[in-house]
Every structure is written in structure tokens, then in C-alpha cells.
Coordinates of C-alpha atoms in Angstrom, one line a residue:
M51 CA 30.5 23.3 -31.6
I52 CA 33.9 21.9 -32.7
A53 CA 33.5 18.9 -35.0
T54 CA 36.0 16.1 -35.2
V55 CA 36.4 13.0 -37.1
F56 CA 36.7 9.4 -35.6
S57 CA 35.7 5.7 -36.3
A58 CA 32.8 4.1 -34.3
P59 CA 31.9 0.5 -34.1
Q60 CA 28.9 1.0 -35.9
A61 CA 31.0 2.0 -39.1
Q62 CA 30.2 5.6 -38.8
A63 CA 32.7 7.6 -40.8
Q64 CA 32.5 10.8 -38.9
V65 CA 30.9 12.1 -35.7
T66 CA 31.2 15.4 -33.9
A67 CA 33.0 15.5 -30.5
F68 CA 29.7 16.4 -29.0
K69 CA 28.5 13.0 -30.4
Q70 CA 31.4 11.1 -29.4
A71 CA 31.1 12.5 -25.7
V72 CA 27.4 11.6 -25.8
A73 CA 28.1 7.9 -27.0
E74 CA 30.8 7.5 -24.3
A75 CA 28.8 9.1 -21.5
A76 CA 25.8 6.8 -22.3
A77 CA 27.5 3.5 -22.7
R78 CA 27.5 2.9 -19.0
D79 CA 23.5 2.6 -19.2
D80 CA 22.0 0.5 -21.7
D81 CA 18.6 2.4 -22.2
L82 CA 20.5 5.6 -22.6
A83 CA 22.9 4.1 -25.1
A84 CA 19.9 2.6 -27.0
F85 CA 18.1 6.0 -27.0
Y86 CA 21.0 8.0 -28.3
R87 CA 22.1 5.4 -30.7
A88 CA 18.6 5.5 -32.3
R89 CA 19.0 9.2 -32.6
E90 CA 22.6 9.1 -34.0
F91 CA 23.7 10.7 -31.0
E92 CA 21.7 13.9 -31.5
G93 CA 20.8 15.6 -28.2
I94 CA 17.4 16.7 -26.8
W95 CA 18.7 19.0 -24.0
T96 CA 21.6 21.1 -25.0
G97 CA 20.9 22.9 -28.1
N98 CA 19.6 26.4 -28.2
R99 CA 16.2 25.1 -29.3
D100 CA 16.1 22.7 -26.3
R101 CA 15.9 25.5 -23.5
S102 CA 12.3 25.0 -22.7
R103 CA 12.9 21.3 -22.2
R104 CA 15.9 22.0 -19.8
N105 CA 13.9 24.8 -17.7
A106 CA 10.9 22.4 -17.7
L107 CA 13.0 19.6 -16.2
L108 CA 14.9 21.8 -13.7
T109 CA 11.4 23.3 -12.5
A110 CA 10.2 19.8 -12.0
L111 CA 13.3 18.8 -10.1
S112 CA 13.2 21.8 -7.9
D113 CA 9.5 21.0 -6.8
A114 CA 10.2 17.4 -6.4
G115 CA 9.9 18.0 -2.5
N116 CA 6.3 18.8 -2.9
H117 CA 5.9 15.1 -3.8
G118 CA 8.1 13.8 -1.0
L119 CA 10.9 12.9 -3.0
P120 CA 14.6 13.4 -2.1
V121 CA 15.4 16.6 -4.0
G122 CA 19.3 15.9 -3.2
R123 CA 19.2 12.9 -5.6
Y124 CA 18.5 15.1 -8.4
D125 CA 20.5 18.1 -7.2
P126 CA 19.1 20.8 -9.5
E127 CA 21.2 23.5 -8.4
T128 CA 24.3 21.6 -9.5
L129 CA 22.7 20.8 -12.7
R130 CA 21.8 24.7 -13.3
A131 CA 25.3 25.4 -12.7
Q132 CA 26.6 22.8 -15.3
V133 CA 24.2 24.0 -17.7
A134 CA 25.7 27.6 -17.2
A135 CA 29.3 26.3 -17.4
A136 CA 29.2 23.9 -20.3
Q137 CA 31.1 25.2 -23.4
T138 CA 33.0 22.7 -25.1
P139 CA 31.4 19.9 -27.1
E140 CA 32.8 17.3 -24.7
Q141 CA 31.3 19.2 -21.8
L142 CA 28.0 19.6 -23.5
G143 CA 27.9 16.0 -24.5
Q144 CA 28.4 14.8 -21.0
L145 CA 25.9 17.4 -19.7
E146 CA 23.4 16.0 -22.3
V147 CA 23.7 12.4 -21.0
E148 CA 23.6 13.8 -17.5
L149 CA 20.3 15.4 -17.8
S150 CA 18.6 12.3 -19.4
R151 CA 20.1 10.2 -16.5
V152 CA 18.5 12.6 -13.8
F153 CA 15.4 12.9 -16.0
L154 CA 14.9 9.0 -15.7
Q155 CA 15.8 8.8 -12.1
Y156 CA 13.1 11.5 -11.3
A157 CA 10.6 9.9 -13.5
T158 CA 11.2 6.3 -11.9
D159 CA 10.9 7.9 -8.4
I160 CA 7.8 9.9 -9.1
Q161 CA 5.9 7.2 -11.1
T162 CA 6.7 4.1 -9.1
G163 CA 8.7 5.1 -5.9
V164 CA 12.0 5.8 -4.4
L165 CA 12.1 2.6 -2.5
I166 CA 12.0 -1.1 -3.5
P167 CA 9.2 -2.1 -1.2
R168 CA 10.4 -5.6 -0.2
Q169 CA 13.8 -4.7 0.5
V170 CA 12.5 -2.4 3.4
V171 CA 9.4 -4.6 4.6
N172 CA 9.7 -8.2 3.5
E173 CA 5.7 -8.6 3.9
I174 CA 5.2 -6.1 1.2
R175 CA 4.8 -8.7 -1.8
R176 CA 3.4 -6.0 -4.3
E177 CA 4.6 -6.2 -8.0
V178 CA 5.4 -2.4 -8.6
P179 CA 4.4 -1.3 -12.0
Y180 CA 7.8 -0.1 -13.2
R181 CA 7.9 1.7 -16.5
N182 CA 10.1 0.9 -19.5
R183 CA 12.8 3.6 -19.1
L184 CA 13.7 3.8 -22.9
A185 CA 10.0 4.2 -23.8
V186 CA 9.6 6.9 -21.0
L187 CA 12.7 8.9 -22.4
Q188 CA 11.4 8.3 -26.0
G189 CA 8.0 9.6 -25.2
F190 CA 9.4 12.5 -23.3
A191 CA 11.4 13.5 -26.4
Q192 CA 8.4 13.4 -28.6
S193 CA 6.1 15.3 -26.3
S194 CA 5.6 18.8 -24.7
P195 CA 8.0 18.9 -22.0
T196 CA 5.7 20.6 -19.4
G197 CA 2.8 18.4 -20.1
F198 CA 4.8 15.3 -20.1
L199 CA 6.5 15.9 -16.9
R200 CA 3.2 16.8 -15.2
S201 CA 1.7 13.4 -16.5
L202 CA 4.5 11.5 -14.4
P203 CA 3.0 11.3 -10.9
P204 CA 0.1 9.0 -10.1
S205 CA -3.3 10.4 -11.1
S206 CA -5.3 8.6 -8.7
P207 CA -7.7 10.9 -6.8
E208 CA -6.2 9.6 -3.4
Y209 CA -2.6 10.7 -4.4
N210 CA -3.8 14.1 -5.4
R211 CA -5.7 14.5 -2.1
L212 CA -2.5 13.5 -0.1
L213 CA -0.5 16.0 -2.1
R214 CA -2.9 18.9 -1.2
A215 CA -3.0 17.8 2.3
K216 CA 0.9 17.5 2.4
L217 CA 1.3 21.1 1.0
Q218 CA -1.3 22.5 3.5
M219 CA 0.2 20.8 6.6
E220 CA 3.6 22.1 5.4
Q221 CA 2.2 25.7 5.6
Q222 CA 0.5 24.9 9.0
L223 CA 4.0 23.5 10.4
G224 CA 5.6 26.8 9.6
Q225 CA 2.8 28.5 11.5
G226 CA 3.4 26.2 14.7
G227 CA 1.9 23.2 13.8
F228 CA -1.1 21.8 16.0
G229 CA -0.3 24.1 18.9
P230 CA 0.3 22.9 22.6
E231 CA -0.5 19.3 23.5
V232 CA -3.3 18.4 25.8
S233 CA -2.3 17.1 29.4
G234 CA -4.2 14.4 30.9
T235 CA -7.6 12.6 30.0
L236 CA -10.6 14.7 29.7
A237 CA -14.5 14.2 29.6
P238 CA -17.7 16.5 28.9
G239 CA -18.1 18.9 31.8
A240 CA -14.4 19.7 32.2
S241 CA -13.1 23.3 31.7
G242 CA -9.8 25.0 32.3
E243 CA -6.5 25.3 30.3
Q244 CA -6.4 21.8 29.0
V245 CA -9.9 22.1 27.4
I246 CA -8.8 25.2 25.8
N247 CA -5.6 23.4 24.3
L248 CA -8.0 20.5 23.2
R249 CA -10.3 23.1 21.6
N250 CA -7.4 24.8 19.7
R251 CA -5.9 21.5 18.4
L252 CA -9.4 20.3 17.2
I253 CA -9.8 23.7 15.4
T254 CA -6.4 23.4 13.9
M255 CA -7.0 20.0 12.7
G256 CA -10.3 20.9 11.2
F257 CA -12.6 18.8 13.5
M258 CA -14.2 22.0 15.1
E259 CA -15.5 25.2 13.9
R260 CA -13.7 28.1 15.5
N261 CA -15.3 29.3 18.9
A262 CA -14.2 30.6 22.2
T263 CA -15.5 28.0 24.6
Q264 CA -13.6 27.2 27.6
T265 CA -15.5 24.1 28.7
Y266 CA -15.7 20.6 27.2
D267 CA -19.4 21.3 26.1
A268 CA -21.4 19.7 23.2
S269 CA -19.2 21.4 20.5
V270 CA -16.0 20.0 21.9
Q271 CA -17.6 16.6 22.4
A272 CA -18.7 16.6 18.8
G273 CA -15.1 17.7 17.6
V274 CA -13.6 14.8 19.5
Q275 CA -16.0 12.3 18.1
R276 CA -15.1 13.5 14.6
F277 CA -11.5 13.2 15.4
Q278 CA -11.9 9.7 16.8
Q279 CA -13.7 8.5 13.7
A280 CA -11.0 10.1 11.5
M281 CA -8.4 8.0 13.8
G282 CA -10.4 4.8 13.7
L283 CA -11.1 5.0 17.3
N284 CA -14.3 4.3 19.4
H285 CA -16.0 7.5 19.0
D286 CA -17.4 8.1 22.4
G287 CA -16.5 11.7 22.8
V288 CA -14.3 11.2 25.6
V289 CA -10.5 12.0 25.5
G290 CA -9.1 8.6 27.1
E291 CA -5.7 7.6 27.0
G292 CA -5.9 6.2 23.4
T293 CA -7.4 9.2 22.0
L294 CA -5.0 11.5 23.8
R295 CA -2.1 9.6 22.5
E296 CA -3.4 10.3 18.9
L297 CA -4.3 13.9 19.6
N298 CA -0.8 14.6 20.7
R299 CA 0.9 13.3 17.9
S300 CA 2.8 16.0 16.3
M301 CA 2.3 17.6 12.8
G302 CA 5.8 16.4 11.9
E303 CA 4.8 12.8 12.7
R304 CA 1.4 13.1 10.6
L305 CA 3.5 14.5 7.8
Q306 CA 5.8 11.5 7.9
G307 CA 2.7 9.5 7.5
V308 CA 1.3 11.4 4.4
I309 CA 4.8 11.2 2.7
V310 CA 4.8 7.4 3.3
A311 CA 1.2 7.1 1.9
M312 CA 2.3 8.9 -1.3
E313 CA 5.2 6.6 -1.8
R314 CA 2.8 3.7 -1.3
E315 CA 0.6 5.3 -3.8
R316 CA 3.4 5.2 -6.4
W317 CA 3.8 1.5 -5.8
I318 CA 0.4 0.7 -6.8
N319 CA 0.3 3.4 -9.7
R320 CA -1.9 1.3 -12.2
P321 CA -5.7 1.1 -12.7
R322 CA -7.1 -0.7 -9.8
G323 CA -10.2 -2.0 -11.7
D324 CA -13.5 -0.4 -12.2
R325 CA -14.9 -2.7 -9.6
H326 CA -12.2 -3.9 -7.1
V327 CA -11.9 -5.1 -3.3
W328 CA -9.9 -2.7 -1.1
V329 CA -8.5 -4.2 2.2
N330 CA -6.7 -1.6 4.3
L331 CA -5.0 -3.6 6.9
T332 CA -4.5 -0.9 9.3
D333 CA -8.2 0.1 9.2
F334 CA -9.7 -3.4 9.8
T335 CA -11.9 -3.1 7.1
A336 CA -12.8 -4.5 3.5
R337 CA -14.5 -2.6 0.9
I338 CA -16.1 -3.2 -2.6
V339 CA -15.4 -0.1 -4.9
D340 CA -17.2 0.5 -8.1
N341 CA -16.1 3.3 -10.3
G342 CA -14.4 5.1 -7.4
A343 CA -17.3 4.9 -5.1
V344 CA -17.3 2.4 -2.0
T345 CA -20.6 0.5 -2.7
F346 CA -20.1 -2.1 0.4
Q347 CA -17.8 -2.2 3.5
T348 CA -17.5 -4.6 6.5
R349 CA -15.2 -4.9 9.5
S350 CA -12.2 -7.4 9.2
V351 CA -9.9 -9.3 11.2
I352 CA -6.2 -9.4 10.2
G353 CA -3.1 -11.4 10.7
A354 CA -1.7 -11.1 14.4
R355 CA 1.3 -9.0 15.0
D356 CA 3.7 -12.0 15.5
S357 CA 6.3 -12.1 12.5
D358 CA 4.9 -15.3 11.1
R359 CA 1.3 -14.3 11.1
Q360 CA 1.1 -10.9 9.6
S361 CA -1.0 -10.4 6.5
P362 CA 1.1 -9.5 3.5
E363 CA 0.5 -6.8 1.1
F364 CA -0.3 -7.7 -2.5
S365 CA -2.7 -7.5 -5.3
D366 CA -4.5 -10.3 -7.1
V367 CA -7.9 -11.2 -8.7
M368 CA -10.6 -12.9 -7.2
E369 CA -12.0 -15.7 -9.3
F370 CA -14.5 -17.6 -7.2
M371 CA -16.0 -18.3 -3.8
V372 CA -16.4 -21.6 -2.2
I373 CA -19.7 -21.9 -0.2
N374 CA -19.4 -24.5 2.8
P375 CA -15.7 -24.8 2.4
S376 CA -13.4 -27.2 3.9
W377 CA -10.4 -25.8 5.8
Y378 CA -7.1 -27.4 4.4
V379 CA -4.9 -26.5 7.4
P380 CA -1.6 -24.6 6.3
R381 CA 1.5 -26.8 7.1
S382 CA 2.8 -24.1 9.3
I383 CA -0.2 -24.5 11.7
I384 CA -0.1 -28.4 11.3
V385 CA 3.4 -28.7 12.4
N386 CA 3.8 -25.7 15.0
E387 CA 0.3 -25.8 16.7
Y388 CA -1.2 -29.3 16.0
L389 CA 1.6 -31.8 16.0
P390 CA 2.8 -31.0 19.5
R391 CA -0.7 -31.7 20.8
L392 CA -0.8 -34.9 18.7
R393 CA 2.3 -36.3 20.1
A394 CA 0.8 -35.9 23.8
N395 CA -2.7 -37.2 22.7
S396 CA -3.4 -38.8 19.2
H397 CA -7.0 -37.9 19.8
A398 CA -6.4 -34.0 20.2
V399 CA -7.9 -31.7 17.7
S400 CA -10.7 -34.2 17.0
H401 CA -12.7 -31.7 14.7
L402 CA -9.8 -32.0 12.1
E403 CA -9.4 -35.2 9.8
I404 CA -5.9 -36.2 9.3
T405 CA -5.4 -37.3 5.6
D406 CA -2.5 -39.1 3.6
S407 CA -0.9 -38.0 0.4
R408 CA -3.9 -39.3 -1.5
G409 CA -6.5 -37.6 0.6
R410 CA -7.6 -40.6 2.4
V411 CA -8.6 -40.3 6.1
V412 CA -6.1 -41.8 8.5
N413 CA -6.9 -43.9 11.5
R414 CA -5.6 -41.9 14.4
G415 CA -5.1 -44.9 16.7
A416 CA -2.6 -46.5 14.2
V417 CA -0.2 -43.7 13.9
N418 CA 2.6 -43.1 16.4
F419 CA 2.7 -39.2 16.2
A420 CA 5.8 -39.1 18.6
Q421 CA 7.9 -40.2 15.8
Y422 CA 7.5 -37.2 13.7
N423 CA 8.9 -33.6 13.8
E424 CA 8.3 -30.6 11.7
R425 CA 10.1 -31.8 8.8
T426 CA 9.0 -35.5 8.7
F427 CA 5.3 -35.4 9.5
P428 CA 3.8 -37.0 6.5
Y429 CA 0.2 -36.1 6.8
S430 CA -2.3 -33.3 5.9
M431 CA -5.2 -32.1 8.0
R432 CA -8.8 -30.9 6.9
Q433 CA -11.8 -29.6 8.7
P434 CA -14.9 -30.6 6.8
P435 CA -17.5 -28.1 6.1
S436 CA -19.7 -27.0 9.2
R437 CA -20.8 -24.1 11.0
G438 CA -18.0 -24.4 13.2
N439 CA -15.5 -24.4 10.3
A440 CA -12.6 -22.1 10.9
L441 CA -13.5 -20.7 7.7
G442 CA -17.1 -20.2 8.4
L443 CA -19.5 -20.9 5.7
V444 CA -17.8 -19.2 2.7
K445 CA -14.5 -18.0 1.6
F446 CA -13.5 -15.8 -1.3
M447 CA -10.5 -17.0 -3.4
F448 CA -8.0 -15.0 -5.4
P449 CA -5.3 -18.1 -5.6
N450 CA -2.0 -16.6 -4.8
Q451 CA 1.4 -17.9 -3.4
H452 CA 0.7 -16.4 0.0
N453 CA -2.3 -18.8 0.6
I454 CA -4.2 -15.6 1.7
Y455 CA -8.0 -15.4 1.1
L456 CA -10.9 -13.7 2.6
H457 CA -13.5 -15.7 4.7
D458 CA -16.2 -16.2 7.1
T459 CA -15.5 -16.9 10.7
P460 CA -17.3 -18.3 13.8
A461 CA -15.2 -16.1 16.1
Q462 CA -17.8 -13.2 15.8
N463 CA -16.9 -11.8 19.1
L464 CA -13.6 -10.3 17.6
F465 CA -15.2 -7.7 15.3
S466 CA -16.4 -5.6 18.5
R467 CA -12.6 -5.0 19.2
E468 CA -11.1 -1.7 18.2
V469 CA -7.8 -3.5 17.2
R470 CA -8.6 -6.5 15.1
A471 CA -5.2 -8.5 14.6
F472 CA -5.9 -12.2 15.5
S473 CA -5.7 -14.4 12.3
H474 CA -2.8 -16.3 10.9
G475 CA -2.6 -14.0 8.0
C476 CA -6.0 -14.6 6.2
I477 CA -8.6 -11.8 6.2
R478 CA -11.8 -12.6 8.1
L479 CA -15.2 -10.7 7.4
D480 CA -17.8 -9.6 9.6
D481 CA -20.5 -9.6 7.0
P482 CA -19.3 -12.4 4.6
F483 CA -22.9 -13.2 3.3
D484 CA -23.6 -9.6 2.4
F485 CA -20.2 -9.3 0.8
A486 CA -21.3 -12.3 -1.2
Y487 CA -24.4 -10.9 -2.2
A488 CA -22.8 -7.8 -3.5
L489 CA -20.3 -9.8 -5.6
L490 CA -23.1 -12.0 -6.9
A491 CA -25.5 -9.1 -7.9
K492 CA -23.4 -8.6 -10.8
Q493 CA -24.4 -12.0 -12.3
T494 CA -27.8 -12.9 -10.9
S495 CA -31.0 -11.0 -10.2
D496 CA -31.6 -12.8 -6.9
P497 CA -28.0 -13.0 -5.2
R498 CA -29.4 -13.6 -1.8
G499 CA -31.4 -16.6 -3.2
F500 CA -28.6 -17.9 -5.1
F501 CA -26.3 -17.9 -2.4
H502 CA -28.6 -19.7 0.2
S503 CA -29.8 -22.3 -2.3
R504 CA -25.9 -23.7 -2.5
L505 CA -25.7 -23.1 1.3
D506 CA -28.4 -24.9 2.4
T507 CA -27.2 -28.0 0.7
G508 CA -24.3 -28.3 3.2
R509 CA -22.2 -29.4 0.5
E510 CA -18.9 -27.9 -0.7
T511 CA -19.7 -25.6 -3.6
R512 CA -17.4 -23.5 -5.9
V513 CA -19.1 -20.5 -7.6
D514 CA -16.9 -18.9 -10.3
L515 CA -17.4 -15.1 -10.6
D516 CA -18.5 -14.2 -14.2
Q517 CA -16.3 -11.0 -14.0
P518 CA -13.3 -11.5 -11.9
V519 CA -12.5 -8.8 -9.5
P520 CA -9.1 -7.3 -8.6
V521 CA -8.2 -7.5 -4.9
H522 CA -5.8 -5.1 -3.3
I523 CA -4.5 -5.8 0.1
I524 CA -3.0 -2.5 1.4
Y525 CA -1.6 -0.9 4.4
R526 CA -2.1 2.6 4.9
T527 CA -1.6 4.7 8.1
A528 CA -2.6 7.8 6.6
F529 CA -5.4 8.0 3.9
T530 CA -8.1 10.5 2.8
S531 CA -11.8 10.8 2.7
V532 CA -13.5 11.9 -0.3
D533 CA -13.8 15.4 1.0
G534 CA -10.1 15.5 1.6
T535 CA -10.1 14.9 5.5
M536 CA -7.0 13.1 6.5
N537 CA -7.5 9.9 8.4
Y538 CA -4.8 8.1 10.4
R539 CA -4.4 4.6 11.8
R540 CA -1.8 3.1 14.2
D541 CA 1.1 1.6 12.5
I542 CA -0.1 -2.0 13.7
Y543 CA 2.9 -3.8 12.0
N544 CA 5.5 -1.2 12.5
R545 CA 5.8 -1.1 8.6
D546 CA 5.5 2.7 7.8
S547 CA 7.9 3.5 10.5
R548 CA 10.3 1.5 8.5
I549 CA 9.6 2.9 5.4
W550 CA 9.9 6.4 6.7
S551 CA 13.2 5.6 8.1
A552 CA 14.4 4.2 4.5
L553 CA 13.0 7.3 3.0
S554 CA 14.8 9.5 5.4
R555 CA 18.1 7.8 4.7
E556 CA 17.5 8.6 0.9
G557 CA 17.2 12.2 1.6
V558 CA 13.3 12.8 2.2
A559 CA 12.6 15.2 4.8
V560 CA 9.5 16.8 6.4
R561 CA 9.5 20.5 5.4
S562 CA 7.8 23.6 6.9
V563 CA 6.8 26.4 4.8
G564 CA 7.0 30.2 6.1
G565 CA 8.4 29.1 9.6

């Protein structure tokens, strides 16, 4: 390395041409500049002693596609060529900073995602746990390169199961995928070519043991039921139109869903909480999870598909429940749904109280509702506690800017539907009392008795949780069971299709191996 002399702003008397090249190249990035300035512009990549670090990074970049990352963003082959070609101090200095820049890009992508969620889907209001870039680079410089790189992806069991499924599916795709599609609806007792196609697809997907049956017998019916259960369908064992549509989705399409799920795992790459509530919108369920195991599960109703009623995605902390709640009607519902009815009839929606800014009930007969519009309507609306209350008899609060919470509902008939997207955005629970008992069991020996002693008063009562519980409202069209079985759900809000399109634009692609 040839040394030269120059004057630096920090009053350094002499620096090498290499260090000068590093300083100039790093100056465009504050974190890189701070990192190298603290090291007096010494390198971590380009010395002879740094070969293992270089090779570890280049290997990780070459394998980035395994994680559903855009390998072209890091261009490991070009980097290899630059490593081989760099000779002069200037070239080595520029290469040094470029390797650090690519490392940081890779580290950010594999830890917290390729995309910025809300730029793709506005309803994703999740706070992505971005790492401090300077701290990541400093940690890497002080660690075993291979071990540090292996620690970067999410460590959650779900991410690792998705990764294994992705690699296995890429092998299967190279061998022909799921095989021929099934034509037409089928029921037990059928036979012929389409039953054979059905049997073969179920075997390939892992829902049937390999056999040679050519009739829709009990083994095929059981395989169909297992498939339906994994798809969130009514598992009647009959291949109707809905089941047929899901059966015939290609392996490539399923792989897209897995890759999107891995990206979504990166967006939530932080501890979920030893106890937490997990609400998967696409699955229409709410679960309580204790130390990684589901200890309670109930059906849910989520926001309708209209753009202004979809349930958002975010995480927060449940602090309390309200037994015998009032329903304070959201402003959007007041002006969009109830004000037009009040203009026509001042006694419309009579189950609701109209209140002024001080909370006093307003005499409807004394108000000319026709004079108000969506902007000027000065009142609020409230439904007092009752069995017919829109929130039912209990709501679970994790105060947030979206005004979203979990609650009971008098509309129990909706829980028998396969697709349950009907609310204004909040999450309705099928078994809210049992959900309450499960939460209260951590702080009282008689959760049922405690709950009903408050309920039976008929009075609105707040009950704080001694230990607040994280709540994660997520959206997964592809997720795993504990045994690694893939589950898929319909893209009810068309969010994952938009995420896949954005990933594709960044260079992420479905791969087949061995085909």
C-alpha cells in the first residue's frame, strides 16, 4: 500500500492514500463516516487478515435468495470481481466502503425487511424495529463474521419454519410443482382421472399418504378435509368451488405467499411478549399465546372490505377491559351513517344518546339536524350499557390512535360464516367472556366469579390488567403450524398481492431448484 501525505479537517498530519479514499467514500453516509472516523479510517474488509470476513459476507449475499431477498441489490458477483481487481490504495479504499455499505443494506433487509410497509399498504401502521446501523456495523467488526451474519435473520420459530418450507417448495417446484390441476367439483364416491389428479395433488401437498386409489374413498375424503382445514375452509370433505379454487393454486403462487410472510416476519422482528394476543385478520381468529403455546383461541369478525372499514395492522399493549361498556360512536359513523337518518327523522337511531361537548344529553326535538353537514355537526353519540350494545358486554382496550379494540357483539350469527369481514374495523370476539377469564386468570383465583360480579351490576366498570399484555394485529395469508405444515388464507384485503408486487419490483423472484 502506497502512503501519501495530506491535511484533514480533524488536523491529522498524515494519512495514507487508502485512508483518504476511505474518508472520501464514507463521507456520503453519516453512519459509515462515523464508523471509519472512530477507527481512524482503518479497514475491516480489505487487508490480508480480513479475508475470512470478506468471504463470510460474500457467501451470505450469495445465499440471500434463500431468505426471499433481492440478490441483485447486493450483486455479490460484481463485488467478487472488484475484490479480485482492486490493487491501488484508492481502489482498495473505495472497495472497503462499498463492502460496508452492502453489508449494512443486507443487514437491514434481512433483519427488518426490504420494503417500508406503509409505503406499500397504507393500513399497515406497524412500527418496524429498525436497528441502529452504526451499532450493527460496530458489532460486526468486533464479532465472528460467520456467527454474526447468521444471527441477523429473525430467530422466531415461525420465520425458521417458513424458511424451511420455502426451500422445500423450491425443490418441489423444480420437480414439477403440485402436478396437474383438478377439473370440476368432486364428492365422495367419484372416480376417474380427476380423482387421480386430486389424490396426487393432496399427496404432493402432504395431506395424504401415498396410495394408488382411483376412487374418492375415505382416504381421499380425509385428505380433502385436512387440506380444507389448512386453508381455513369449511372442512366437509367435498371439493366444491371454493375448495377447488384453493386446490388449483400453483406452487409458484403459494411460494409468493411464503416469501411475503417472511418479509412480514422481518417487520415484526422483536420479542412478542411471553404472553401476548395474536390476531390474524385473514384467519378470523384471536389467540392468547403463553411462552410460544396457544392457550386460548376464539373466532373473530374483522373490518369489512371497504377501504374505510378495513382493520389496520399494528401492535400495542392491552391495559384494561371495560365490563358493561358504553359505545361512544366514532365520528366517521356518526356523520356518514347516522346524520343522514337524523336529517330525515330526528328520532332515528333512538337507541343512541346524542350528547353535547360537555357530555349532556341533548333533546332531539329541539335540534334542527337538517342545518348540519359532516363538518359542522357539533354533537357526539353514545349507546349506554346493555345487552344490545354494539360492543356487547365487554371490551378489551389497548389505547391507540386508530381507535381499534377487541369486543363482544350481539351479532352472534356472523361467527358461523367462513369469511367474517363485517365490522367498522374493530375486532369482534365469538367467546369474549372466556377471553376475559383467560386474561383475568393471571390476577385472580376465580376469574369467572370476579368477572360476573362486575357484570351483574349492570354498571360500566373498568378492570385494569395487573400485567399489561402485548397485542399484535397481523395479516398473514401464509403461516405455519407448530409441526411445520403450511396454512394459507385468502388475501381478503388484497394486501399481500400488493406486497408481492413491490417485492418483485425490488428484484425478489420465485425460484425453482433442480428444474
